Amino acid sequence: MIDLRRLRAEQAYQTGIESKGVSSDVINRVLELDEAHRSALGAVEEMRSEANAAAKAVGKLKDKDERDAKIAENSVFKAKLGEAEAALATQQQELTELALTMPNPCHESVPLGGEEDFRVENTVGEQSSAPAYDHGAVGELLGVVDTKRAVRMSGSRFAYVMGDAVRLQMALVQWTLAKVAEHGFTPVITPVLVREEMMELAGFFPTDRNQVYEVAEDELYLIGTSEIALAGLHREERIDATDLPVRYAGYSSCFRREAGTYGKDTSGLFRVHQFDKVEMFVYADPEKSWEELELLRQIEEEIVGGLELPYRVITVASGDLGAAAAKKYDLEVWLPSEQRYREVTSCSNYTDFSARRMNTKTKTDGGNVLTHTLNGTACAIGRTLLYIFENHQNPDGSVRIPTVLQPFCPGLEVIEPR
RNA sequence: GGAGAGAUGGCAGAGCGGACGAUUGCGUCGGUCUUGAAAACCGUUGAACCUUUGCGGGUUCCGGGGGUUCGAAUCCCCCUCUCUCCGCCA
């Protein structure tokens, strides 16, 4: 939800929304509705004030006739008030509905344009040539990823992860949690089933409803990311400014229907319905959220770089940002089999957009202000596994375990073909 | 799955048609006292929105929605949620 006061007062705020592809006509319509609503609100409040005073007066009248006369008079006025209130409610609803479609304005540093107009921030590591086995084939060769039998069990886009890959996964999780702990993140295991209300408040419903698994009988929904559960953690709360930033690292399984992706990334672990992820979530002082975004990016680079994966960082262009993000970095790892960079993690600053819906505020000396929220992937486990499978693959198909992970899986240095 | 209880300000907990934005306690903040602190005592303390240069003024909010009434925290209806007991269970 955007800030209507800022919309009417700050040109830059409007410009930031237009950069995301909203026409100025729509914005002007919002401003018109807002103007009309506020003036009607003033009128109604004045009438209420009169009605309140009149009702109080009745209580003070002792004389029965006087009392009855006053009551009759009040009921006439009350009918008029009722009409005015109904009109106001309609107007309010129209305004809110349109305002809800407005995206969070993008930050001035975001490049303008669509999907192809990202800005490359930096590139690290070598773009190696295609390996002997792509990530799907190598999983099979090593006997650590079984998608064929998973189909029989659960359908396409599911996988059995087995053997040394499980040890590798656990090592990845442990190392990632240790890494983010260095930066003050508290690990959290979140619920994976949440109420519909949380999906709405977190901004996933109604837009992404078809991407979410529903447990119909209990009206619960499987989360696609622990961001949902972490965003709701301090709902309706007031956090003291001196306690900020509050940093969480959520570890959970994530569930996505991947509707509309038929035929894309069908092999291996790249795009599956269920995967595990460590997700960073920060509640930040509004004054300092941009520093936090840089911290998230730094951590993500430390993690991907620490795993010795070649990557680049891009700033996503305005038109390709979701509704909530004011700015977003994507980390893309070189996928040798496809000879291109593909997304592994990302981080965004939602500024106050999500907090407004969640009603999460910060107590400051100057009163309560909306908290800023940010999120970023620390490690998408499945996807990271496959980048390791390709980038650390030897000519015979065996896969070297990144050095930093070896202390977390003692004795496992290479996964050999079976 | 069965039975019952409840939802009020930061927390606890009164109020059960007009003097209630709400008694009281704790907590908060300020003061007196003290070398300092504690204790004690005195005072202070909800939020959102509209309006105003400011002082201020107004509206709304007692889980949510609807209803009765001139007037609702209080009466009626619906919904949601929470807790307790029994049963089952990693």
Coordinates of C-alpha atoms (C1' of nucleotides) in Angstrom, one line a residue:
Chain A
M1 CA 0.0 0.0 0.0
I2 CA 1.4 3.4 -1.0
D3 CA 1.4 6.6 1.1
L4 CA -1.3 8.9 -0.3
R5 CA 0.0 11.9 1.6
R6 CA 3.3 11.6 0.0
L7 CA 1.6 11.0 -3.4
R8 CA -0.1 14.3 -3.2
A9 CA 2.9 16.2 -1.8
E10 CA 5.9 14.8 -3.5
Q11 CA 6.6 14.9 -7.2
A12 CA 9.4 12.4 -6.9
Y13 CA 7.0 9.9 -5.3
Q14 CA 4.7 10.1 -8.3
T15 CA 7.6 9.8 -10.7
G16 CA 8.8 6.7 -8.9
I17 CA 5.4 5.1 -9.5
E18 CA 5.3 6.1 -13.1
S19 CA 8.7 4.5 -13.6
K20 CA 7.0 1.2 -12.8
G21 CA 4.7 1.6 -15.7
V22 CA 1.7 3.3 -14.1
S23 CA 0.3 6.0 -16.3
S24 CA -0.1 9.5 -15.0
D25 CA -3.8 9.3 -15.8
V26 CA -4.3 6.6 -13.2
I27 CA -2.2 8.5 -10.7
N28 CA -4.3 11.7 -11.3
R29 CA -7.4 9.7 -10.9
V30 CA -6.2 8.5 -7.5
L31 CA -5.4 12.1 -6.5
E32 CA -8.8 13.3 -7.6
L33 CA -10.6 10.6 -5.6
D34 CA -8.4 11.4 -2.6
E35 CA -9.2 15.1 -2.9
A36 CA -13.0 14.4 -3.2
H37 CA -12.9 11.9 -0.4
R38 CA -11.2 14.2 2.1
S39 CA -13.6 17.0 1.4
A40 CA -16.6 14.7 1.8
L41 CA -15.0 13.4 5.0
G42 CA -14.8 16.8 6.5
A43 CA -18.5 17.4 5.8
V44 CA -19.5 14.1 7.3
E45 CA -17.4 14.6 10.4
E46 CA -19.0 18.0 11.0
M47 CA -22.5 16.4 10.8
R48 CA -21.5 13.6 13.2
S49 CA -20.2 16.2 15.6
E50 CA -23.7 17.9 15.5
A51 CA -25.4 14.6 15.9
N52 CA -23.3 13.6 18.9
A53 CA -24.0 16.9 20.6
A54 CA -27.7 16.6 20.0
A55 CA -27.8 13.0 21.4
K56 CA -26.0 14.1 24.5
A57 CA -28.5 17.0 24.9
V58 CA -31.4 14.5 25.1
G59 CA -29.8 12.8 28.2
K60 CA -29.8 16.1 30.0
L61 CA -33.5 17.0 29.3
K62 CA -35.8 16.1 32.2
D63 CA -39.0 17.3 30.8
K64 CA -40.8 14.5 28.9
D65 CA -42.3 16.7 26.2
E66 CA -39.1 18.5 25.5
R67 CA -37.3 15.2 25.4
D68 CA -39.6 13.7 22.9
A69 CA -39.5 16.7 20.7
K70 CA -35.7 16.7 20.7
I71 CA -35.6 13.0 19.9
A72 CA -37.9 13.5 16.9
E73 CA -35.7 16.3 15.7
N74 CA -32.6 14.2 16.1
S75 CA -33.9 11.3 14.1
V76 CA -34.6 13.5 11.1
F77 CA -31.0 14.8 11.1
K78 CA -29.8 11.3 11.6
A79 CA -31.4 10.1 8.4
K80 CA -29.6 12.8 6.5
L81 CA -26.3 11.8 8.1
G82 CA -26.9 8.2 7.2
E83 CA -27.1 9.1 3.5
A84 CA -24.0 11.2 3.6
E85 CA -22.1 8.4 5.4
A86 CA -23.2 5.8 2.8
A87 CA -21.9 8.1 0.0
L88 CA -18.7 8.6 1.8
A89 CA -18.2 4.8 2.3
T90 CA -18.6 4.2 -1.5
Q91 CA -16.1 6.9 -2.3
Q92 CA -13.7 5.5 0.2
Q93 CA -13.9 2.0 -1.2
E94 CA -13.3 3.2 -4.7
L95 CA -10.3 5.1 -3.6
T96 CA -8.8 2.2 -1.6
E97 CA -9.3 -0.2 -4.4
L98 CA -7.5 2.0 -6.9
A99 CA -4.8 2.9 -4.4
L100 CA -4.1 -0.8 -3.7
T101 CA -3.1 -1.3 -7.3
M102 CA -0.4 1.3 -7.0
P103 CA 3.1 -0.2 -6.7
N104 CA 5.8 1.0 -4.3
P105 CA 7.7 3.8 -6.1
C106 CA 11.1 2.7 -7.2
H107 CA 14.2 4.3 -5.9
E108 CA 16.0 6.9 -7.9
S109 CA 19.0 4.7 -8.4
V110 CA 17.0 2.0 -10.3
P111 CA 17.6 1.9 -14.0
L112 CA 14.4 2.6 -16.1
G113 CA 13.0 0.0 -18.4
G114 CA 12.0 -3.6 -18.6
E115 CA 13.4 -7.1 -18.1
E116 CA 16.4 -6.5 -20.4
D117 CA 17.3 -3.1 -19.0
F118 CA 19.0 -4.2 -15.8
R119 CA 22.4 -2.7 -14.8
V120 CA 25.3 -5.0 -14.2
E121 CA 27.0 -4.0 -10.9
N122 CA 29.9 -6.4 -10.8
T123 CA 31.1 -9.7 -12.2
V124 CA 33.2 -12.1 -10.3
G125 CA 34.8 -15.4 -11.5
E126 CA 35.3 -17.1 -14.7
Q127 CA 32.7 -18.1 -17.2
S128 CA 33.6 -21.8 -17.7
S129 CA 32.8 -23.9 -20.7
A130 CA 30.0 -26.5 -20.7
P131 CA 30.7 -29.5 -18.4
A132 CA 30.5 -33.1 -19.5
Y133 CA 27.2 -33.5 -17.7
D134 CA 24.6 -30.8 -17.1
H135 CA 23.1 -30.6 -13.6
G136 CA 20.2 -32.9 -14.4
A137 CA 22.5 -35.6 -15.8
V138 CA 25.1 -35.3 -13.1
G139 CA 22.6 -35.8 -10.4
E140 CA 21.6 -39.0 -12.0
L141 CA 25.2 -40.1 -12.6
L142 CA 26.1 -39.5 -9.0
G143 CA 22.9 -41.2 -7.9
V144 CA 22.0 -38.3 -5.6
V145 CA 19.0 -36.8 -7.3
D146 CA 16.2 -39.0 -8.5
T147 CA 13.4 -37.2 -10.4
K148 CA 12.2 -40.2 -12.3
R149 CA 10.9 -42.0 -9.3
A150 CA 9.7 -38.8 -7.8
V151 CA 7.3 -38.4 -10.7
R152 CA 5.8 -41.7 -9.8
M153 CA 5.4 -40.6 -6.3
S154 CA 4.3 -37.0 -6.6
G155 CA 4.4 -35.9 -10.2
S156 CA 6.7 -33.7 -12.2
R157 CA 8.9 -31.1 -10.6
F158 CA 9.6 -33.2 -7.5
A159 CA 12.8 -34.9 -6.6
Y160 CA 14.3 -37.3 -4.2
V161 CA 17.6 -35.8 -3.0
M162 CA 19.8 -38.6 -1.6
G163 CA 23.1 -39.8 -0.3
D164 CA 26.0 -37.3 -0.3
A165 CA 23.8 -34.6 -1.7
V166 CA 21.9 -34.7 1.5
R167 CA 25.1 -34.2 3.5
L168 CA 26.0 -31.4 1.1
Q169 CA 22.6 -29.8 1.6
M170 CA 22.9 -30.0 5.4
A171 CA 26.4 -28.5 5.2
L172 CA 25.1 -25.7 3.1
V173 CA 22.4 -24.9 5.6
Q174 CA 24.8 -25.0 8.5
W175 CA 27.4 -22.9 6.8
T176 CA 24.8 -20.3 5.6
L177 CA 23.3 -20.0 9.1
A178 CA 26.8 -19.5 10.6
K179 CA 27.6 -16.9 8.0
V180 CA 24.4 -14.8 8.5
A181 CA 24.8 -15.2 12.3
E182 CA 28.1 -13.2 11.9
H183 CA 25.9 -10.4 10.6
G184 CA 23.4 -10.5 13.5
F185 CA 20.7 -12.7 12.0
T186 CA 18.7 -14.8 14.3
P187 CA 17.8 -18.2 12.8
V188 CA 14.1 -19.0 12.7
I189 CA 12.2 -22.1 11.6
T190 CA 8.9 -20.8 10.5
P191 CA 5.5 -22.4 10.0
V192 CA 5.0 -23.4 6.4
L193 CA 1.3 -23.3 6.5
V194 CA -0.4 -19.9 7.0
R195 CA -3.8 -18.4 6.9
E196 CA -5.3 -16.6 3.9
E197 CA -5.1 -13.4 5.8
M198 CA -1.3 -13.6 6.0
M199 CA -1.1 -14.3 2.3
E200 CA -3.0 -11.1 1.7
L201 CA -1.1 -9.0 4.1
A202 CA 2.2 -10.2 2.8
G203 CA 1.1 -9.1 -0.7
F204 CA 0.9 -12.6 -2.3
F205 CA -2.9 -12.7 -2.6
P206 CA -4.7 -12.0 -4.8
T207 CA -2.0 -11.5 -7.5
D208 CA 0.0 -14.8 -7.0
R209 CA -2.8 -16.9 -5.8
N210 CA -2.5 -19.4 -8.5
Q211 CA 1.2 -20.1 -7.5
V212 CA 0.2 -21.2 -4.0
Y213 CA -0.8 -24.6 -2.8
E214 CA -4.0 -24.6 -0.7
V215 CA -5.0 -27.0 2.0
A216 CA -8.7 -26.5 1.4
E217 CA -10.2 -28.3 4.3
D218 CA -8.4 -26.1 6.8
E219 CA -8.2 -22.9 4.7
L220 CA -4.4 -22.9 5.1
Y221 CA -1.8 -22.2 2.5
L222 CA 1.7 -23.5 1.9
I223 CA 4.2 -20.7 1.9
G224 CA 6.3 -20.2 -1.2
T225 CA 9.0 -18.5 0.9
S226 CA 9.5 -18.0 4.6
E227 CA 9.4 -14.3 3.9
I228 CA 5.6 -14.6 4.4
A229 CA 6.0 -16.0 7.9
L230 CA 8.8 -13.5 8.8
A231 CA 6.9 -10.5 7.5
G232 CA 4.0 -11.4 9.7
L233 CA 6.2 -11.9 12.8
H234 CA 5.8 -8.3 14.0
R235 CA 2.4 -7.6 12.7
E236 CA 0.5 -5.0 14.6
E237 CA 3.5 -4.4 16.7
R238 CA 5.5 -1.3 17.8
I239 CA 9.3 -1.9 17.8
D240 CA 11.4 0.5 19.7
A241 CA 13.8 2.3 17.3
T242 CA 16.7 1.4 19.6
D243 CA 16.0 -2.3 19.0
L244 CA 16.4 -2.0 15.2
P245 CA 17.6 -3.4 13.0
V246 CA 15.9 -6.8 13.8
R247 CA 17.4 -9.4 11.5
Y248 CA 16.0 -12.9 10.9
A249 CA 17.2 -15.8 8.9
G250 CA 14.2 -18.1 8.2
Y251 CA 14.8 -21.7 7.3
S252 CA 11.9 -23.5 5.7
S253 CA 10.7 -25.7 2.9
C254 CA 9.1 -23.6 0.2
F255 CA 6.2 -24.7 -2.0
R256 CA 5.4 -23.3 -5.4
R257 CA 2.9 -24.5 -8.0
E258 CA 4.9 -23.1 -10.9
A259 CA 1.7 -22.6 -12.9
G260 CA 2.4 -21.4 -16.4
T261 CA 6.0 -22.7 -16.5
Y262 CA 5.2 -25.9 -18.4
G263 CA 8.3 -26.9 -20.5
K264 CA 10.6 -24.5 -18.7
D265 CA 13.6 -25.9 -16.7
T266 CA 12.1 -29.4 -16.6
S267 CA 15.3 -31.2 -15.7
G268 CA 16.8 -31.6 -12.3
L269 CA 16.4 -29.3 -9.4
F270 CA 16.3 -25.9 -11.1
R271 CA 12.5 -25.4 -10.9
V272 CA 10.7 -27.7 -8.5
H273 CA 7.5 -27.5 -6.4
Q274 CA 9.3 -28.0 -3.1
F275 CA 12.7 -26.8 -2.0
D276 CA 14.5 -25.5 1.0
K277 CA 15.7 -22.0 1.5
V278 CA 17.4 -19.8 4.1
E279 CA 15.8 -16.4 3.8
M280 CA 17.0 -13.2 5.4
F281 CA 14.4 -10.7 6.6
V282 CA 15.2 -7.3 8.2
Y283 CA 13.1 -4.8 10.1
A284 CA 14.9 -1.6 9.7
D285 CA 14.9 2.0 10.8
P286 CA 13.4 3.9 7.9
E287 CA 16.5 6.1 8.0
K288 CA 18.8 3.2 7.5
S289 CA 17.1 0.7 5.2
W290 CA 19.2 1.5 2.2
E291 CA 22.3 0.6 4.2
E292 CA 20.6 -2.7 5.1
L293 CA 20.0 -3.4 1.5
E294 CA 23.7 -3.1 0.8
L295 CA 24.4 -5.4 3.7
L296 CA 22.0 -8.0 2.3
R297 CA 23.8 -7.8 -1.1
Q298 CA 27.2 -8.0 0.6
I299 CA 26.1 -11.2 2.5
E300 CA 24.8 -12.8 -0.7
E301 CA 28.0 -12.1 -2.4
E302 CA 30.0 -13.5 0.5
I303 CA 27.9 -16.7 0.3
V304 CA 28.0 -17.2 -3.4
G305 CA 31.6 -16.1 -3.6
G306 CA 32.5 -18.3 -0.7
L307 CA 31.2 -21.3 -2.5
E308 CA 33.6 -20.4 -5.4
L309 CA 30.8 -19.9 -7.8
P310 CA 31.2 -17.4 -10.7
Y311 CA 28.5 -14.7 -10.5
R312 CA 27.4 -11.3 -11.3
V313 CA 25.1 -8.8 -9.5
I314 CA 22.5 -6.8 -11.4
T315 CA 20.1 -4.1 -10.4
V316 CA 16.7 -5.0 -11.7
A317 CA 15.1 -2.3 -13.9
S318 CA 12.1 -0.4 -12.8
G319 CA 9.5 -2.2 -15.0
D320 CA 10.7 -5.6 -13.9
L321 CA 10.4 -4.9 -10.1
G322 CA 7.5 -6.4 -8.2
A323 CA 4.9 -4.2 -6.7
A324 CA 6.5 -4.1 -3.3
A325 CA 10.2 -3.6 -4.0
A326 CA 11.6 -0.1 -4.3
K327 CA 14.9 -1.6 -5.4
K328 CA 16.2 -5.1 -6.0
Y329 CA 19.5 -6.8 -6.7
D330 CA 19.7 -10.2 -8.3
L331 CA 22.7 -12.4 -7.9
E332 CA 23.1 -14.6 -11.0
V333 CA 25.4 -17.5 -11.1
W334 CA 27.1 -18.8 -14.3
L335 CA 25.4 -22.0 -15.4
P336 CA 27.9 -23.6 -17.7
S337 CA 25.6 -26.0 -19.4
E338 CA 23.5 -23.1 -20.6
Q339 CA 26.4 -20.7 -21.0
R340 CA 24.5 -17.9 -19.3
Y341 CA 23.9 -16.4 -15.9
R342 CA 20.8 -17.5 -14.0
E343 CA 19.3 -16.2 -10.8
V344 CA 20.3 -17.7 -7.5
T345 CA 19.4 -15.1 -4.9
S346 CA 18.0 -11.7 -4.7
C347 CA 17.4 -8.9 -2.2
S348 CA 14.9 -6.1 -2.1
N349 CA 14.0 -3.1 0.0
Y350 CA 10.3 -2.9 0.4
T351 CA 10.6 0.4 2.3
D352 CA 7.3 1.0 4.1
F353 CA 5.1 -0.7 1.5
S354 CA 4.6 -4.0 3.3
A355 CA 4.8 -2.5 6.8
R356 CA 1.8 -0.3 6.1
R357 CA -0.4 -3.3 5.5
M358 CA 1.1 -5.3 8.4
N359 CA 0.9 -2.2 10.6
T360 CA 4.4 -2.7 11.9
K361 CA 5.7 0.5 13.3
T362 CA 8.8 1.9 14.9
K363 CA 8.7 4.0 18.1
T364 CA 10.8 7.0 17.8
D365 CA 11.1 10.2 19.8
G366 CA 9.1 11.9 17.2
G367 CA 6.2 9.4 17.4
N368 CA 5.5 6.1 15.6
V369 CA 6.6 5.7 12.0
L370 CA 6.2 2.7 9.7
T371 CA 9.1 0.3 9.8
H372 CA 11.0 -0.5 6.7
T373 CA 11.3 -4.1 5.7
L374 CA 13.8 -5.9 3.5
N375 CA 14.3 -9.4 2.4
G376 CA 17.0 -11.4 0.6
T377 CA 17.8 -15.0 -0.1
A378 CA 20.7 -16.3 1.9
C379 CA 20.7 -19.6 0.2
A380 CA 18.2 -21.3 -2.1
I381 CA 19.5 -24.8 -1.4
G382 CA 18.3 -26.8 -4.4
R383 CA 19.5 -24.2 -6.9
T384 CA 22.8 -23.8 -5.1
L385 CA 23.4 -27.5 -5.2
L386 CA 23.0 -27.6 -9.0
Y387 CA 25.3 -24.7 -9.5
I388 CA 27.9 -26.6 -7.5
F389 CA 27.2 -29.7 -9.5
E390 CA 28.2 -27.9 -12.7
N391 CA 30.8 -25.4 -11.6
H392 CA 32.7 -27.8 -9.5
Q393 CA 32.5 -30.8 -11.8
N394 CA 35.5 -32.7 -12.8
P395 CA 35.9 -34.3 -16.3
D396 CA 34.7 -37.7 -15.0
G397 CA 31.5 -36.1 -13.6
S398 CA 32.6 -36.2 -10.0
V399 CA 31.9 -33.0 -8.0
R400 CA 34.2 -31.3 -5.6
I401 CA 32.7 -30.0 -2.4
P402 CA 33.5 -26.3 -1.9
T403 CA 36.3 -25.8 0.7
V404 CA 34.2 -23.8 3.1
L405 CA 31.6 -26.5 3.4
Q406 CA 34.0 -29.3 4.1
P407 CA 34.2 -28.7 7.9
F408 CA 30.4 -29.1 7.9
C409 CA 30.5 -32.5 6.2
P410 CA 33.7 -34.2 7.5
G411 CA 35.2 -36.7 5.2
L412 CA 33.2 -35.6 2.2
E413 CA 35.5 -33.8 -0.3
V414 CA 34.2 -35.2 -3.6
I415 CA 31.0 -36.8 -4.7
E416 CA 32.0 -39.7 -7.0
P417 CA 29.9 -41.3 -9.7
R418 CA 28.3 -44.5 -8.5
Chain B
rG1 C1' -13.1 -35.5 17.3
rG2 C1' -16.3 -34.0 22.0
rA3 C1' -17.3 -30.2 26.0
rG4 C1' -16.7 -25.4 28.1
rA5 C1' -14.7 -20.3 28.7
rG6 C1' -13.2 -15.8 26.8
rA7 C1' -11.6 -11.4 23.3
rU8 C1' -11.5 -3.9 26.7
rG9 C1' -5.5 1.0 26.4
rG10 C1' 2.1 -1.3 26.7
rC11 C1' 0.4 -5.4 30.3
rA12 C1' -3.2 -7.1 34.0
rG13 C1' -8.2 -6.2 34.8
rA14 C1' -13.2 -3.2 36.0
rG15 C1' -17.3 -1.3 33.5
rC16 C1' -22.8 -4.4 31.2
rG17 C1' -27.8 1.9 27.6
rG18 C1' -26.6 8.8 28.5
rA19 C1' -21.7 12.2 33.3
rC20 C1' -16.9 6.4 29.3
rG21 C1' -11.7 7.3 25.4
rA22 C1' -13.1 4.3 29.4
rU23 C1' -12.2 2.9 37.3
rU24 C1' -7.9 0.7 39.3
rG25 C1' -3.1 -1.8 39.5
rC26 C1' 1.6 -2.5 37.1
rG27 C1' 4.7 -0.5 33.6
rU28 C1' 6.3 4.5 31.1
rC29 C1' 8.0 9.4 31.5
rG30 C1' 8.7 13.9 34.7
rG31 C1' 9.2 15.8 39.7
rU32 C1' 10.0 15.9 45.3
rC33 C1' 13.3 13.5 48.7
rU34 C1' 18.7 11.5 48.4
rU35 C1' 25.9 12.2 47.7
rG36 C1' 23.7 8.7 44.1
rA37 C1' 20.1 4.9 43.8
rA38 C1' 15.9 2.2 45.9
rA39 C1' 11.5 3.0 48.6
rA40 C1' 7.8 6.5 49.4
rC41 C1' 4.9 10.6 47.7
rC42 C1' 3.0 14.0 43.7
rG43 C1' 2.1 14.4 38.6
rU44 C1' 2.1 12.2 33.6
rU45 C1' 0.9 8.5 29.9
rG46 C1' -3.6 5.1 23.9
rA47 C1' -4.0 5.0 18.4
rA48 C1' -5.5 6.4 13.4
rC49 C1' -7.4 10.0 10.3
rC50 C1' -9.2 15.1 8.8
rU51 C1' -8.2 20.2 9.6
rU52 C1' -4.8 24.4 11.4
rU53 C1' 1.5 28.3 9.8
rG54 C1' 1.1 27.3 15.1
rC55 C1' -2.0 27.1 19.6
rG56 C1' -6.0 24.3 18.8
rG57 C1' -10.5 21.9 16.9
rG58 C1' -13.1 17.6 15.0
rU59 C1' -14.1 12.4 13.7
rU60 C1' -13.3 7.2 14.4
rC61 C1' -11.6 3.1 17.4
rC62 C1' -13.4 -1.5 23.6
rG63 C1' -11.6 -8.8 18.3
rG64 C1' -14.3 -8.1 13.0
rG65 C1' -19.0 -7.2 10.4
rG66 C1' -24.2 -6.0 10.6
rG67 C1' -28.6 -4.5 13.6
rU68 C1' -31.8 -2.0 17.6
rU69 C1' -31.7 3.3 19.7
rC70 C1' -32.0 10.3 19.6
rG71 C1' -27.7 7.9 22.1
rA72 C1' -24.0 1.3 22.5
rA73 C1' -17.8 -1.0 25.4
rU74 C1' -22.7 -2.1 27.5
rC75 C1' -28.7 -5.0 24.1
rC76 C1' -29.5 -8.5 19.5
rC77 C1' -27.5 -11.4 15.1
rC78 C1' -23.4 -13.3 12.2
rC79 C1' -18.2 -14.3 11.7
rU80 C1' -13.1 -14.8 13.3
rC81 C1' -9.7 -15.9 16.8
rU82 C1' -7.7 -17.5 21.6
rC83 C1' -7.6 -20.5 25.9
rU84 C1' -9.1 -24.8 29.2
rC85 C1' -10.6 -29.9 29.9
rC86 C1' -11.3 -34.9 27.6
rG87 C1' -9.8 -38.1 23.4
rC88 C1' -5.8 -39.1 19.8
rC89 C1' -0.7 -38.3 18.5
rA90 C1' 5.7 -37.4 16.7

